[in-house]
Amino acid sequence: MYYLATVDGDQPRVRPFGTAHIFENRLYIQTGRNKEVSRQIAADPKCEICAFSKGTWVRVTAELVDDPRTEAKNSLLKAYPRLRKMYDENDDHTQVLYLKDATAVFNSFNQEPEIHHF
């Protein structure tokens, strides 16, 4: 699990997410088009992701790009079959987005930050 932050006007919005998938060498996430997060991303595609594991945390800053292709949706849904109860690659509700111009900063309490761009 990680936390996705978006912007809603002048208010940051943060919520937990669970999908992270590599497709065509890009990092993808998934949501539903009827959700507030989808409308926030459409209005302002800048986001930040934060996750923590075993004493290290990562913050990823990026723009989210909608990928409406059935192939992208299908690839993610194959990786997360439990989502099939709510989503289908052939519907207009399922939304997959990839991270563009991303910068990941890995931090821990005892090391200098490690920065990666992708």
PDB file of C-alpha atoms in Angstrom:
ATOM      1  CA  MET A   1       0.000   0.000   0.000  1.00  0.00           C
ATOM      2  CA  TYR A   2       1.068   3.572  -0.669  1.00  0.00           C
ATOM      3  CA  TYR A   3      -0.539   6.987  -0.350  1.00  0.00           C
ATOM      4  CA  LEU A   4      -1.443   9.112  -3.359  1.00  0.00           C
ATOM      5  CA  ALA A   5      -1.716  12.884  -2.965  1.00  0.00           C
ATOM      6  CA  THR A   6      -3.599  15.004  -5.496  1.00  0.00           C
ATOM      7  CA  VAL A   7      -4.809  18.590  -5.559  1.00  0.00           C
ATOM      8  CA  ASP A   8      -8.459  19.637  -5.219  1.00  0.00           C
ATOM      9  CA  GLY A   9      -8.471  23.388  -5.864  1.00  0.00           C
ATOM     10  CA  ASP A  10      -6.187  24.709  -3.128  1.00  0.00           C
ATOM     11  CA  GLN A  11      -6.658  21.641  -0.898  1.00  0.00           C
ATOM     12  CA  PRO A  12      -4.309  18.623  -0.950  1.00  0.00           C
ATOM     13  CA  ARG A  13      -6.100  15.241  -0.879  1.00  0.00           C
ATOM     14  CA  VAL A  14      -4.370  12.048   0.254  1.00  0.00           C
ATOM     15  CA  ARG A  15      -5.714   8.508   0.157  1.00  0.00           C
ATOM     16  CA  PRO A  16      -4.372   4.938   0.265  1.00  0.00           C
ATOM     17  CA  PHE A  17      -3.888   3.067  -3.002  1.00  0.00           C
ATOM     18  CA  GLY A  18      -2.860  -0.499  -3.670  1.00  0.00           C
ATOM     19  CA  THR A  19      -2.230  -0.811  -7.408  1.00  0.00           C
ATOM     20  CA  ALA A  20       1.245  -0.318  -8.822  1.00  0.00           C
ATOM     21  CA  HIS A  21       2.039  -2.071 -12.081  1.00  0.00           C
ATOM     22  CA  ILE A  22       4.746  -1.939 -14.742  1.00  0.00           C
ATOM     23  CA  PHE A  23       3.453  -1.999 -18.320  1.00  0.00           C
ATOM     24  CA  GLU A  24       5.584  -1.076 -21.348  1.00  0.00           C
ATOM     25  CA  ASN A  25       8.352   0.110 -18.975  1.00  0.00           C
ATOM     26  CA  ARG A  26       6.032   2.611 -17.281  1.00  0.00           C
ATOM     27  CA  LEU A  27       4.662   2.629 -13.740  1.00  0.00           C
ATOM     28  CA  TYR A  28       0.857   2.514 -13.737  1.00  0.00           C
ATOM     29  CA  ILE A  29      -1.837   2.993 -11.121  1.00  0.00           C
ATOM     30  CA  GLN A  30      -5.579   2.375 -11.409  1.00  0.00           C
ATOM     31  CA  THR A  31      -8.804   4.008 -10.260  1.00  0.00           C
ATOM     32  CA  GLY A  32     -12.418   4.444 -11.336  1.00  0.00           C
ATOM     33  CA  ARG A  33     -13.535   7.382 -13.467  1.00  0.00           C
ATOM     34  CA  ASN A  34     -16.490   8.055 -11.148  1.00  0.00           C
ATOM     35  CA  LYS A  35     -14.213   8.792  -8.185  1.00  0.00           C
ATOM     36  CA  GLU A  36     -13.168  12.222  -6.943  1.00  0.00           C
ATOM     37  CA  VAL A  37      -9.512  11.296  -7.385  1.00  0.00           C
ATOM     38  CA  SER A  38     -10.095  10.837 -11.130  1.00  0.00           C
ATOM     39  CA  ARG A  39     -11.668  14.301 -11.401  1.00  0.00           C
ATOM     40  CA  GLN A  40      -8.806  15.816  -9.389  1.00  0.00           C
ATOM     41  CA  ILE A  41      -6.211  14.233 -11.677  1.00  0.00           C
ATOM     42  CA  ALA A  42      -8.068  15.457 -14.774  1.00  0.00           C
ATOM     43  CA  ALA A  43      -8.034  19.022 -13.402  1.00  0.00           C
ATOM     44  CA  ASP A  44      -4.393  18.892 -12.226  1.00  0.00           C
ATOM     45  CA  PRO A  45      -2.291  15.832 -13.128  1.00  0.00           C
ATOM     46  CA  LYS A  46       0.480  16.581 -10.623  1.00  0.00           C
ATOM     47  CA  CYS A  47       0.690  14.042  -7.846  1.00  0.00           C
ATOM     48  CA  GLU A  48       2.911  12.688  -5.130  1.00  0.00           C
ATOM     49  CA  ILE A  49       3.120   9.116  -3.888  1.00  0.00           C
ATOM     50  CA  CYS A  50       4.533   8.161  -0.495  1.00  0.00           C
ATOM     51  CA  ALA A  51       5.280   4.690   0.875  1.00  0.00           C
ATOM     52  CA  PHE A  52       7.206   3.302   3.841  1.00  0.00           C
ATOM     53  CA  SER A  53       8.833  -0.084   4.369  1.00  0.00           C
ATOM     54  CA  LYS A  54      11.494  -1.414   6.737  1.00  0.00           C
ATOM     55  CA  GLY A  55      12.820   1.962   7.828  1.00  0.00           C
ATOM     56  CA  THR A  56      12.923   3.507   4.356  1.00  0.00           C
ATOM     57  CA  TRP A  57      10.352   5.750   2.760  1.00  0.00           C
ATOM     58  CA  VAL A  58       9.979   6.908  -0.803  1.00  0.00           C
ATOM     59  CA  ARG A  59       8.287   9.982  -2.186  1.00  0.00           C
ATOM     60  CA  VAL A  60       7.565  10.008  -5.916  1.00  0.00           C
ATOM     61  CA  THR A  61       6.616  13.259  -7.602  1.00  0.00           C
ATOM     62  CA  ALA A  62       5.132  12.977 -11.105  1.00  0.00           C
ATOM     63  CA  GLU A  63       2.382  13.811 -13.528  1.00  0.00           C
ATOM     64  CA  LEU A  64      -0.308  11.203 -14.110  1.00  0.00           C
ATOM     65  CA  VAL A  65      -1.261  10.470 -17.723  1.00  0.00           C
ATOM     66  CA  ASP A  66      -4.503   8.684 -18.582  1.00  0.00           C
ATOM     67  CA  ASP A  67      -4.009   5.654 -20.837  1.00  0.00           C
ATOM     68  CA  PRO A  68      -7.387   4.638 -22.289  1.00  0.00           C
ATOM     69  CA  ARG A  69      -6.021   1.609 -24.179  1.00  0.00           C
ATOM     70  CA  THR A  70      -7.659  -1.732 -23.481  1.00  0.00           C
ATOM     71  CA  GLU A  71      -4.203  -3.381 -23.465  1.00  0.00           C
ATOM     72  CA  ALA A  72      -3.023  -1.202 -20.577  1.00  0.00           C
ATOM     73  CA  LYS A  73      -6.206  -1.839 -18.562  1.00  0.00           C
ATOM     74  CA  ASN A  74      -6.052  -5.572 -19.255  1.00  0.00           C
ATOM     75  CA  SER A  75      -2.411  -5.808 -18.170  1.00  0.00           C
ATOM     76  CA  LEU A  76      -3.119  -4.130 -14.842  1.00  0.00           C
ATOM     77  CA  LEU A  77      -6.281  -6.133 -14.189  1.00  0.00           C
ATOM     78  CA  LYS A  78      -4.417  -9.380 -14.870  1.00  0.00           C
ATOM     79  CA  ALA A  79      -1.924  -8.359 -12.187  1.00  0.00           C
ATOM     80  CA  TYR A  80      -4.783  -7.524  -9.752  1.00  0.00           C
ATOM     81  CA  PRO A  81      -7.503 -10.116 -10.441  1.00  0.00           C
ATOM     82  CA  ARG A  82      -9.489  -9.174  -7.327  1.00  0.00           C
ATOM     83  CA  LEU A  83     -10.349  -5.879  -9.059  1.00  0.00           C
ATOM     84  CA  ARG A  84     -12.323  -7.785 -11.697  1.00  0.00           C
ATOM     85  CA  LYS A  85     -15.368  -7.612  -9.401  1.00  0.00           C
ATOM     86  CA  MET A  86     -15.478  -3.834  -9.928  1.00  0.00           C
ATOM     87  CA  TYR A  87     -13.552  -3.122 -13.134  1.00  0.00           C
ATOM     88  CA  ASP A  88     -13.275  -4.386 -16.701  1.00  0.00           C
ATOM     89  CA  GLU A  89     -10.857  -3.370 -19.455  1.00  0.00           C
ATOM     90  CA  ASN A  90     -13.771  -2.934 -21.869  1.00  0.00           C
ATOM     91  CA  ASP A  91     -15.741  -0.412 -19.817  1.00  0.00           C
ATOM     92  CA  ASP A  92     -15.422   3.367 -19.610  1.00  0.00           C
ATOM     93  CA  HIS A  93     -15.296   3.264 -15.798  1.00  0.00           C
ATOM     94  CA  THR A  94     -11.844   1.646 -15.479  1.00  0.00           C
ATOM     95  CA  GLN A  95      -9.000   4.148 -15.570  1.00  0.00           C
ATOM     96  CA  VAL A  96      -5.297   3.378 -15.681  1.00  0.00           C
ATOM     97  CA  LEU A  97      -2.704   6.125 -15.488  1.00  0.00           C
ATOM     98  CA  TYR A  98       1.053   6.113 -15.846  1.00  0.00           C
ATOM     99  CA  LEU A  99       3.610   8.300 -14.119  1.00  0.00           C
ATOM    100  CA  LYS A 100       5.399  10.808 -16.357  1.00  0.00           C
ATOM    101  CA  ASP A 101       8.515  12.849 -15.516  1.00  0.00           C
ATOM    102  CA  ALA A 102       8.786  11.108 -12.157  1.00  0.00           C
ATOM    103  CA  THR A 103      11.358  11.712  -9.456  1.00  0.00           C
ATOM    104  CA  ALA A 104      11.659   9.206  -6.618  1.00  0.00           C
ATOM    105  CA  VAL A 105      13.508  10.163  -3.438  1.00  0.00           C
ATOM    106  CA  PHE A 106      14.359   7.316  -1.058  1.00  0.00           C
ATOM    107  CA  ASN A 107      15.039   8.353   2.537  1.00  0.00           C
ATOM    108  CA  SER A 108      15.970   6.701   5.797  1.00  0.00           C
ATOM    109  CA  PHE A 109      17.091   8.015   9.143  1.00  0.00           C
ATOM    110  CA  ASN A 110      20.672   6.825   8.706  1.00  0.00           C
ATOM    111  CA  GLN A 111      21.512   7.456   5.023  1.00  0.00           C
ATOM    112  CA  GLU A 112      21.629  10.325   2.579  1.00  0.00           C
ATOM    113  CA  PRO A 113      18.618  10.545   0.237  1.00  0.00           C
ATOM    114  CA  GLU A 114      18.845   8.525  -2.971  1.00  0.00           C
ATOM    115  CA  ILE A 115      17.242  10.180  -6.028  1.00  0.00           C
ATOM    116  CA  HIS A 116      16.021   8.456  -9.186  1.00  0.00           C
ATOM    117  CA  HIS A 117      14.367   9.977 -12.266  1.00  0.00           C
ATOM    118  CA  PHE A 118      12.158   7.968 -14.594  1.00  0.00           C
TER     119      PHE A 118
END
